[in-house]
Amino acid sequence: MASRTVRRSAVLGPLALALLTGPVHAAEGRADAGASSAVLPAPDPAALGGRLRTALAQGAPGAMARIDDHRLSPDDHATVYKATEGIADRGTKEPVNTDDRFRIGSVTKTFSAVVLLQLAAEGRVRLDDPVGHYLPGLLPDARITVRHLLSHSSGLYDYTSDLFARTVPGFEAVRTRVFTYRELLGLSLRRPLTQAPGAGYAYSNTNYVVAGLLIEKLTGHPVRTEYENRIIKPLRLGDTFYVHPGMKIPGRHTRGYLTPDEARAPLVDATEQTVSWAQSAGALISSTRDLNTFLSALLGGRLLPAARLAEMRRWIPAGTGQAYGLGLRRRDLSCGVSVYGHTGAVQGYYTYAFTSEDGRRSLTALANASNNGRVHLTMLSTLEPAFCGKQAKAQGAAVLPYPAGEDDFAQ
């Protein structure tokens, strides 16, 4: 078993580094700045490490978590907590490291939503316009708006349900394949809408495929360029990449292992893939530090004007104790604290990236496993010791499941 580490240190954190670049987008005021900062319990690093060890016992080769807490220092030196368990590579037995890069799945959706909300702030798109105003004839229902895409309320069928009906064969069929956005949309449009547009929350990767098409139409640039120019470079996210259609993760990284549907079947190394089946819905690569920086900047009001951040946080119900805005999840924890961010599942990786209401405490956790419901729920429970500390309820009571259909595939 690889050596375990649970560490705490005080360093000049990524929040401070982001401030050195100046504001990414002129803010009209910090959304909910300072809310609940006095009452957020201290993290419980020992309990956090215990959750990671449980994930290993349930089948994950490795697991890691990083907390960046800027609440304790007036000069913005972060208190950083790091916890690691297990291995990054089953061949070399190299231990996981919180500096490793990994595939972040649907945390990509938050990046895509930020880009579109910045474009809305610039007057280049209106959230309540029909998508057909910008992409005529693309969708089967003229009532579907940009807001419906970003809030998963369009009713567009999630094509990944068909692609990955059989987990490993489905993955191997697309591992090296390169799709266009319109090809992915075509897979969705073989099926009727699942509901009337705006009827409620119904998670679908198709929404963010169309969002990618819209970004490219509005800007004339690939989504990679917009991620880099609007988010990655201004925030100095040195571990964050959009390499599609490339298959490799650049630099030091944790390998990802897919669990087959068949009991006791060997894990499948899914590290190298195009992720072309997801693209703007789930193809970014990042690290624990970069995701904490990103979410701190977002909820801290430095990526969007206050009015647009408020739009992002217009919630619709998305299951017990959770809600969805525009590319942003809210989860309500056992101690009464709510946290904001996204989760991501892509073959081989489960990612959990959340921050406090004011953006001053952020957690990113990763297991290099997927298609393993027990690991998924255990890793989701890392939010409890990170944000509720010793006030967290027992693990079993604290974890709220996802709505049906969301426990895998770029969730």
Coordinates of N, CA and C in Angstrom, one line a residue, residues 91-272:
G91 N 0.6 0.0 -12.4 CA 1.8 -0.6 -13.0 C 3.1 -0.3 -12.2
T92 N 3.3 1.0 -12.0 CA 4.5 1.5 -11.3 C 4.4 1.5 -9.8
K93 N 3.1 1.5 -9.3 CA 2.8 1.7 -7.9 C 3.1 3.1 -7.4
E94 N 3.3 4.0 -8.3 CA 3.6 5.4 -7.9 C 2.4 5.9 -7.0
P95 N 2.6 6.5 -5.9 CA 1.5 7.0 -5.1 C 0.8 8.2 -5.7
V96 N -0.4 8.4 -5.4 CA -1.1 9.6 -5.8 C -0.5 10.8 -5.1
N97 N -0.6 11.9 -5.8 CA -0.1 13.2 -5.3 C -1.0 14.3 -5.6
T98 N -1.3 15.2 -4.7 CA -2.3 16.3 -5.0 C -1.8 17.3 -6.1
D99 N -0.5 17.1 -6.5 CA 0.0 17.9 -7.6 C -0.3 17.3 -9.0
D100 N -0.8 16.0 -9.0 CA -1.1 15.3 -10.2 C -2.3 16.0 -11.0
R101 N -2.2 15.9 -12.3 CA -3.3 16.3 -13.2 C -4.2 15.1 -13.4
F102 N -5.5 15.4 -13.8 CA -6.5 14.3 -14.0 C -7.6 14.9 -14.8
R103 N -8.4 14.0 -15.4 CA -9.6 14.4 -16.2 C -10.7 14.8 -15.2
I104 N -11.4 15.9 -15.4 CA -12.3 16.5 -14.5 C -13.8 16.3 -14.9
G105 N -14.0 15.6 -16.0 CA -15.4 15.3 -16.4 C -16.3 16.6 -16.4
S106 N -17.4 16.5 -15.8 CA -18.4 17.6 -15.9 C -18.1 18.8 -15.1
V107 N -17.0 18.9 -14.4 CA -16.6 20.2 -13.8 C -16.3 21.1 -15.0
T108 N -16.0 20.5 -16.2 CA -15.9 21.3 -17.4 C -17.2 22.2 -17.7
K109 N -18.3 21.7 -17.3 CA -19.6 22.4 -17.5 C -19.6 23.8 -16.9
T110 N -19.0 23.9 -15.7 CA -18.9 25.2 -15.0 C -18.0 26.1 -15.8
F111 N -16.9 25.7 -16.4 CA -16.1 26.5 -17.3 C -16.9 27.0 -18.5
S112 N -17.7 26.1 -19.1 CA -18.5 26.4 -20.3 C -19.5 27.5 -19.9
A113 N -20.2 27.3 -18.8 CA -21.2 28.2 -18.3 C -20.6 29.6 -18.1
V114 N -19.4 29.6 -17.4 CA -18.8 30.9 -17.2 C -18.5 31.7 -18.5
V115 N -18.0 31.0 -19.5 CA -17.8 31.6 -20.8 C -19.0 32.2 -21.3
L116 N -20.1 31.5 -21.3 CA -21.4 32.0 -21.9 C -21.9 33.1 -21.1
L117 N -21.8 33.1 -19.8 CA -22.2 34.2 -18.9 C -21.4 35.4 -19.1
Q118 N -20.1 35.3 -19.4 CA -19.3 36.4 -19.7 C -19.7 37.0 -21.1
L119 N -20.1 36.2 -22.0 CA -20.6 36.6 -23.3 C -21.9 37.4 -23.1
A120 N -22.7 36.9 -22.2 CA -24.0 37.6 -21.9 C -23.7 38.9 -21.3
A121 N -22.7 39.0 -20.4 CA -22.4 40.3 -19.8 C -21.9 41.3 -20.8
E122 N -21.3 40.8 -21.9 CA -20.8 41.6 -23.0 C -21.9 41.9 -24.0
G123 N -23.1 41.5 -23.8 CA -24.2 41.7 -24.7 C -24.2 40.9 -26.0
R124 N -23.4 39.8 -26.0 CA -23.3 39.0 -27.2 C -24.3 37.9 -27.2
V125 N -25.0 37.6 -26.1 CA -26.0 36.6 -26.1 C -26.9 36.9 -25.0
R126 N -28.2 36.6 -25.1 CA -29.2 36.8 -24.1 C -29.7 35.4 -23.6
L127 N -29.7 35.2 -22.3 CA -30.0 33.9 -21.7 C -31.4 33.4 -22.1
D128 N -32.4 34.3 -22.2 CA -33.7 33.9 -22.4 C -34.1 33.9 -23.9
D129 N -33.1 34.1 -24.8 CA -33.4 34.0 -26.2 C -33.4 32.5 -26.6
P130 N -34.2 32.2 -27.6 CA -34.2 30.8 -28.1 C -32.8 30.5 -28.7
V131 N -32.3 29.3 -28.5 CA -31.1 28.9 -29.1 C -31.1 29.1 -30.6
G132 N -32.3 28.9 -31.2 CA -32.5 29.0 -32.6 C -32.2 30.5 -33.1
H133 N -32.2 31.4 -32.3 CA -31.9 32.8 -32.7 C -30.4 32.9 -33.1
Y134 N -29.6 32.1 -32.5 CA -28.2 32.1 -32.8 C -27.7 30.9 -33.7
L135 N -28.5 29.8 -33.6 CA -28.2 28.6 -34.4 C -29.5 28.1 -35.0
P136 N -29.9 28.8 -36.1 CA -31.2 28.5 -36.7 C -31.3 27.1 -37.1
G137 N -32.5 26.5 -36.8 CA -32.8 25.2 -37.2 C -32.1 24.0 -36.5
L138 N -31.3 24.4 -35.5 CA -30.4 23.3 -34.9 C -31.3 22.4 -34.0
L139 N -32.2 22.9 -33.3 CA -32.9 22.1 -32.3 C -34.4 21.8 -32.7
P140 N -35.0 20.8 -32.2 CA -36.3 20.4 -32.7 C -37.5 21.2 -32.0
D141 N -37.2 22.0 -31.0 CA -38.2 22.7 -30.3 C -37.7 24.2 -30.2
A142 N -38.4 25.1 -30.8 CA -38.0 26.5 -30.9 C -38.1 27.2 -29.5
R143 N -38.7 26.5 -28.5 CA -38.8 27.1 -27.2 C -37.6 27.0 -26.4
I144 N -36.6 26.1 -26.8 CA -35.4 25.9 -26.0 C -34.6 27.1 -26.0
T145 N -34.3 27.6 -24.8 CA -33.5 28.9 -24.6 C -32.1 28.5 -24.2
V146 N -31.2 29.5 -24.2 CA -29.9 29.4 -23.7 C -29.9 29.0 -22.2
R147 N -30.8 29.6 -21.5 CA -30.9 29.3 -20.0 C -31.3 27.9 -19.8
H148 N -32.2 27.4 -20.7 CA -32.6 25.9 -20.5 C -31.4 25.0 -20.7
L149 N -30.5 25.3 -21.6 CA -29.3 24.5 -21.8 C -28.5 24.5 -20.5
L150 N -28.2 25.7 -20.0 CA -27.2 25.8 -18.9 C -27.8 25.3 -17.6
S151 N -29.1 25.2 -17.5 CA -29.8 24.7 -16.2 C -30.3 23.3 -16.4
H152 N -30.0 22.6 -17.5 CA -30.4 21.2 -17.7 C -31.9 21.1 -17.7
S153 N -32.6 22.1 -18.3 CA -34.1 22.0 -18.3 C -34.6 22.1 -19.7
S154 N -33.8 21.7 -20.7 CA -34.2 21.8 -22.1 C -35.1 20.6 -22.5
G155 N -34.9 19.5 -21.9 CA -35.6 18.3 -22.3 C -34.8 17.5 -23.4
L156 N -33.6 18.0 -23.8 CA -32.9 17.2 -24.8 C -32.4 15.9 -24.2
Y157 N -32.6 14.8 -24.9 CA -32.2 13.5 -24.5 C -30.7 13.4 -24.3
D158 N -30.2 12.7 -23.3 CA -28.8 12.5 -23.0 C -28.3 11.3 -23.8
Y159 N -27.6 11.6 -24.9 CA -27.1 10.6 -25.8 C -26.1 9.6 -25.1
T160 N -25.5 10.0 -24.0 CA -24.5 9.1 -23.3 C -25.2 7.9 -22.7
S161 N -26.5 8.0 -22.5 CA -27.3 6.9 -22.0 C -27.2 5.7 -22.9
D162 N -27.2 6.0 -24.2 CA -27.1 5.0 -25.2 C -25.7 4.6 -25.5
L163 N -24.8 5.5 -25.6 CA -23.4 5.2 -25.9 C -22.8 4.3 -24.8
F164 N -23.2 4.4 -23.6 CA -22.5 3.7 -22.5 C -23.5 2.8 -21.8
A165 N -24.5 2.3 -22.5 CA -25.4 1.3 -21.9 C -24.7 0.1 -21.4
R166 N -23.6 -0.3 -22.1 CA -22.6 -1.3 -21.6 C -21.3 -0.6 -21.4
T167 N -20.8 -0.6 -20.2 CA -19.8 0.4 -19.8 C -18.5 0.2 -20.5
V168 N -17.9 -0.9 -20.4 CA -16.6 -1.1 -21.1 C -16.7 -1.1 -22.6
P169 N -17.6 -2.0 -23.2 CA -17.7 -2.0 -24.6 C -18.0 -0.6 -25.2
G170 N -18.9 0.1 -24.5 CA -19.2 1.5 -24.9 C -18.0 2.4 -24.9
F171 N -17.2 2.3 -23.9 CA -16.0 3.1 -23.8 C -15.0 2.8 -24.9
E172 N -14.8 1.5 -25.1 CA -13.8 1.1 -26.1 C -14.2 1.5 -27.5
A173 N -15.5 1.6 -27.7 CA -16.0 2.0 -29.0 C -15.7 3.5 -29.3
V174 N -15.6 4.3 -28.3 CA -15.4 5.7 -28.5 C -14.0 6.2 -28.0
R175 N -13.2 5.3 -27.5 CA -11.9 5.8 -26.8 C -11.1 6.6 -27.8
T176 N -11.0 6.2 -29.0 CA -10.1 6.9 -30.0 C -10.9 7.7 -31.0
R177 N -12.2 7.7 -30.9 CA -13.0 8.3 -31.9 C -13.1 9.8 -31.7
V178 N -13.2 10.5 -32.8 CA -13.4 12.0 -32.8 C -14.7 12.3 -33.4
F179 N -15.6 13.0 -32.6 CA -16.9 13.4 -33.0 C -16.9 14.9 -33.3
T180 N -17.8 15.3 -34.2 CA -18.2 16.8 -34.2 C -19.3 17.0 -33.2
Y181 N -19.5 18.3 -32.8 CA -20.6 18.6 -32.0 C -21.9 18.2 -32.6
R182 N -22.1 18.4 -33.9 CA -23.3 18.1 -34.5 C -23.6 16.6 -34.6
E183 N -22.5 15.8 -34.7 CA -22.7 14.3 -34.6 C -23.2 13.9 -33.3
L184 N -22.7 14.5 -32.2 CA -23.2 14.2 -30.9 C -24.7 14.6 -30.7
L185 N -25.0 15.8 -31.2 CA -26.3 16.3 -31.1 C -27.2 15.3 -31.9
G186 N -26.8 14.8 -33.0 CA -27.6 13.9 -33.8 C -27.9 12.6 -33.1
L187 N -27.0 12.2 -32.2 CA -27.3 11.0 -31.4 C -28.4 11.3 -30.5
S188 N -28.4 12.5 -29.9 CA -29.5 12.9 -29.0 C -30.9 13.0 -29.8
L189 N -30.8 13.6 -30.9 CA -32.1 13.8 -31.6 C -32.7 12.6 -32.3
R190 N -32.1 11.5 -32.1 CA -32.7 10.2 -32.5 C -33.9 9.9 -31.6
R191 N -33.9 10.5 -30.4 CA -34.9 10.3 -29.4 C -35.7 11.6 -29.2
P192 N -36.9 11.4 -28.8 CA -37.8 12.6 -28.5 C -37.3 13.3 -27.3
L193 N -37.7 14.6 -27.1 CA -37.5 15.3 -25.9 C -38.0 14.5 -24.7
T194 N -37.3 14.6 -23.6 CA -37.8 13.9 -22.4 C -38.8 14.7 -21.6
Q195 N -39.0 16.0 -21.9 CA -39.9 16.8 -21.2 C -40.1 18.1 -22.0
A196 N -41.1 18.9 -21.7 CA -41.2 20.2 -22.4 C -40.1 21.1 -21.9
P197 N -39.6 22.0 -22.7 CA -38.5 22.9 -22.3 C -39.0 23.7 -21.1
G198 N -38.1 23.8 -20.1 CA -38.4 24.6 -18.9 C -39.3 23.9 -17.9
A199 N -39.6 22.6 -18.1 CA -40.5 21.9 -17.2 C -39.8 21.5 -15.9
G200 N -38.5 21.5 -15.8 CA -37.8 21.1 -14.6 C -36.4 20.6 -15.0
Y201 N -35.7 20.2 -13.9 CA -34.3 19.7 -14.1 C -34.3 18.3 -14.6
A202 N -33.5 18.1 -15.7 CA -33.3 16.8 -16.3 C -32.0 16.7 -16.9
Y203 N -31.0 16.2 -16.2 CA -29.6 16.3 -16.5 C -29.3 15.6 -17.9
S204 N -28.6 16.4 -18.8 CA -28.3 15.8 -20.1 C -27.0 16.5 -20.6
N205 N -26.0 15.6 -20.9 CA -24.8 16.1 -21.5 C -25.0 16.9 -22.8
T206 N -26.1 16.5 -23.5 CA -26.4 17.2 -24.8 C -26.5 18.7 -24.6
N207 N -27.0 19.2 -23.5 CA -27.1 20.6 -23.2 C -25.8 21.3 -23.4
Y208 N -24.8 20.7 -22.9 CA -23.5 21.4 -22.9 C -22.7 21.1 -24.2
V209 N -23.1 20.1 -25.0 CA -22.6 20.0 -26.4 C -23.2 21.2 -27.2
V210 N -24.4 21.5 -27.0 CA -25.0 22.6 -27.7 C -24.4 23.9 -27.2
A211 N -24.1 24.0 -25.9 CA -23.4 25.2 -25.3 C -22.0 25.4 -26.0
G212 N -21.3 24.3 -26.3 CA -20.0 24.4 -27.0 C -20.2 25.0 -28.4
L213 N -21.2 24.4 -29.1 CA -21.5 25.0 -30.4 C -21.8 26.4 -30.4
L214 N -22.6 26.8 -29.4 CA -23.0 28.2 -29.2 C -21.8 29.1 -29.0
I215 N -20.9 28.7 -28.1 CA -19.7 29.5 -27.8 C -18.9 29.7 -29.1
E216 N -18.7 28.6 -29.9 CA -17.9 28.7 -31.1 C -18.6 29.6 -32.1
K217 N -19.9 29.6 -32.2 CA -20.7 30.4 -33.1 C -20.6 31.9 -32.7
L218 N -20.7 32.2 -31.4 CA -20.7 33.6 -31.0 C -19.3 34.2 -31.0
T219 N -18.3 33.4 -30.8 CA -16.9 34.0 -30.7 C -16.1 33.8 -32.0
G220 N -16.5 32.8 -32.8 CA -15.6 32.4 -34.0 C -14.4 31.7 -33.6
H221 N -14.3 31.2 -32.3 CA -13.1 30.5 -31.8 C -13.5 29.2 -31.3
P222 N -12.5 28.2 -31.3 CA -12.8 27.0 -30.6 C -13.0 27.2 -29.1
V223 N -13.7 26.3 -28.5 CA -13.9 26.4 -27.0 C -12.5 26.5 -26.3
R224 N -11.5 25.7 -26.8 CA -10.2 25.8 -26.1 C -9.7 27.2 -26.0
T225 N -9.8 28.0 -27.1 CA -9.3 29.4 -27.0 C -10.1 30.2 -26.0
E226 N -11.4 30.0 -25.9 CA -12.2 30.8 -25.0 C -11.9 30.4 -23.5
Y227 N -11.7 29.1 -23.3 CA -11.3 28.7 -21.9 C -10.0 29.3 -21.5
E228 N -9.0 29.3 -22.5 CA -7.7 29.8 -22.2 C -7.7 31.3 -22.0
N229 N -8.3 32.0 -22.9 CA -8.3 33.5 -22.8 C -9.1 34.1 -21.7
R230 N -10.2 33.4 -21.3 CA -11.1 34.0 -20.4 C -10.9 33.5 -18.9
I231 N -10.4 32.3 -18.8 CA -10.3 31.7 -17.5 C -8.9 31.2 -17.2
I232 N -8.3 30.3 -18.0 CA -7.1 29.6 -17.7 C -5.9 30.6 -17.6
K233 N -5.7 31.4 -18.5 CA -4.5 32.3 -18.5 C -4.7 33.4 -17.4
P234 N -5.9 34.1 -17.3 CA -6.0 35.1 -16.3 C -5.8 34.6 -14.9
L235 N -6.3 33.4 -14.6 CA -6.1 32.8 -13.3 C -4.8 32.0 -13.1
R236 N -4.0 32.0 -14.1 CA -2.7 31.2 -14.1 C -2.9 29.8 -13.7
L237 N -3.9 29.1 -14.3 CA -4.2 27.7 -14.0 C -3.2 26.9 -14.8
G238 N -2.0 26.6 -14.3 CA -0.9 26.0 -15.0 C -1.1 24.5 -15.2
D239 N -2.1 23.9 -14.6 CA -2.4 22.5 -14.8 C -3.7 22.2 -15.5
T240 N -4.3 23.2 -16.1 CA -5.6 23.1 -16.7 C -5.4 23.1 -18.3
F241 N -5.9 22.1 -18.9 CA -5.7 22.0 -20.4 C -7.0 21.4 -21.0
Y242 N -7.2 21.8 -22.3 CA -8.2 21.2 -23.1 C -7.5 20.7 -24.3
V243 N -7.2 19.4 -24.3 CA -6.3 18.8 -25.4 C -7.1 18.1 -26.5
H244 N -8.4 18.1 -26.4 CA -9.2 17.4 -27.5 C -8.8 17.9 -28.8
P245 N -8.6 17.0 -29.8 CA -8.8 15.5 -29.7 C -7.6 14.7 -29.3
G246 N -6.6 15.3 -28.7 CA -5.5 14.6 -28.2 C -5.9 13.6 -27.1
M247 N -5.1 12.5 -26.9 CA -5.6 11.5 -26.0 C -4.8 11.5 -24.7
K248 N -3.7 12.2 -24.6 CA -2.8 12.1 -23.4 C -3.0 13.2 -22.5
I249 N -2.7 13.0 -21.2 CA -2.7 14.0 -20.2 C -1.3 14.5 -20.1
P250 N -1.0 15.8 -20.3 CA 0.4 16.3 -20.3 C 0.9 16.3 -18.9
G251 N 2.2 16.0 -18.8 CA 2.9 16.1 -17.5 C 2.5 15.1 -16.5
R252 N 2.9 15.3 -15.3 CA 2.6 14.3 -14.2 C 1.1 14.2 -14.0
H253 N 0.6 13.0 -13.9 CA -0.8 12.8 -13.8 C -1.1 11.5 -13.1
T254 N -2.3 11.4 -12.6 CA -2.9 10.2 -12.0 C -3.6 9.4 -13.1
R255 N -3.3 8.1 -13.3 CA -4.0 7.3 -14.2 C -5.4 7.0 -13.7
G256 N -6.3 6.8 -14.7 CA -7.7 6.5 -14.3 C -8.1 5.1 -14.7
Y257 N -9.0 4.5 -13.8 CA -9.3 3.1 -13.9 C -10.8 2.9 -13.9
L258 N -11.4 2.3 -15.0 CA -12.8 2.1 -15.2 C -13.2 0.7 -14.7
T259 N -14.2 0.7 -13.9 CA -14.8 -0.6 -13.3 C -15.7 -1.2 -14.3
P260 N -15.5 -2.4 -14.7 CA -16.5 -3.1 -15.6 C -17.8 -3.3 -14.9
D261 N -18.8 -3.6 -15.7 CA -20.1 -3.9 -15.1 C -20.1 -5.3 -14.5
E262 N -19.3 -6.2 -15.0 CA -19.2 -7.6 -14.5 C -18.5 -7.7 -13.2
A263 N -19.0 -8.3 -12.2 CA -18.4 -8.4 -10.9 C -17.0 -9.2 -11.0
R264 N -16.0 -8.6 -10.3 CA -14.7 -9.2 -10.3 C -13.9 -9.2 -11.6
A265 N -14.4 -8.5 -12.6 CA -13.7 -8.3 -13.8 C -12.6 -7.3 -13.6
P266 N -11.4 -7.4 -14.2 CA -10.3 -6.5 -13.9 C -10.6 -5.1 -14.4
L267 N -10.0 -4.1 -13.6 CA -10.2 -2.7 -14.0 C -9.5 -2.4 -15.3
V268 N -10.1 -1.4 -16.0 CA -9.6 -1.0 -17.4 C -8.9 0.3 -17.2
D269 N -7.7 0.4 -17.7 CA -7.0 1.7 -17.7 C -7.6 2.5 -18.8
A270 N -8.3 3.6 -18.4 CA -9.0 4.5 -19.3 C -8.3 5.8 -19.5
T271 N -7.0 5.9 -19.0 CA -6.4 7.2 -19.0 C -6.3 7.9 -20.4
E272 N -5.9 7.1 -21.4 CA -5.7 7.7 -22.7 C -7.0 7.6 -23.5

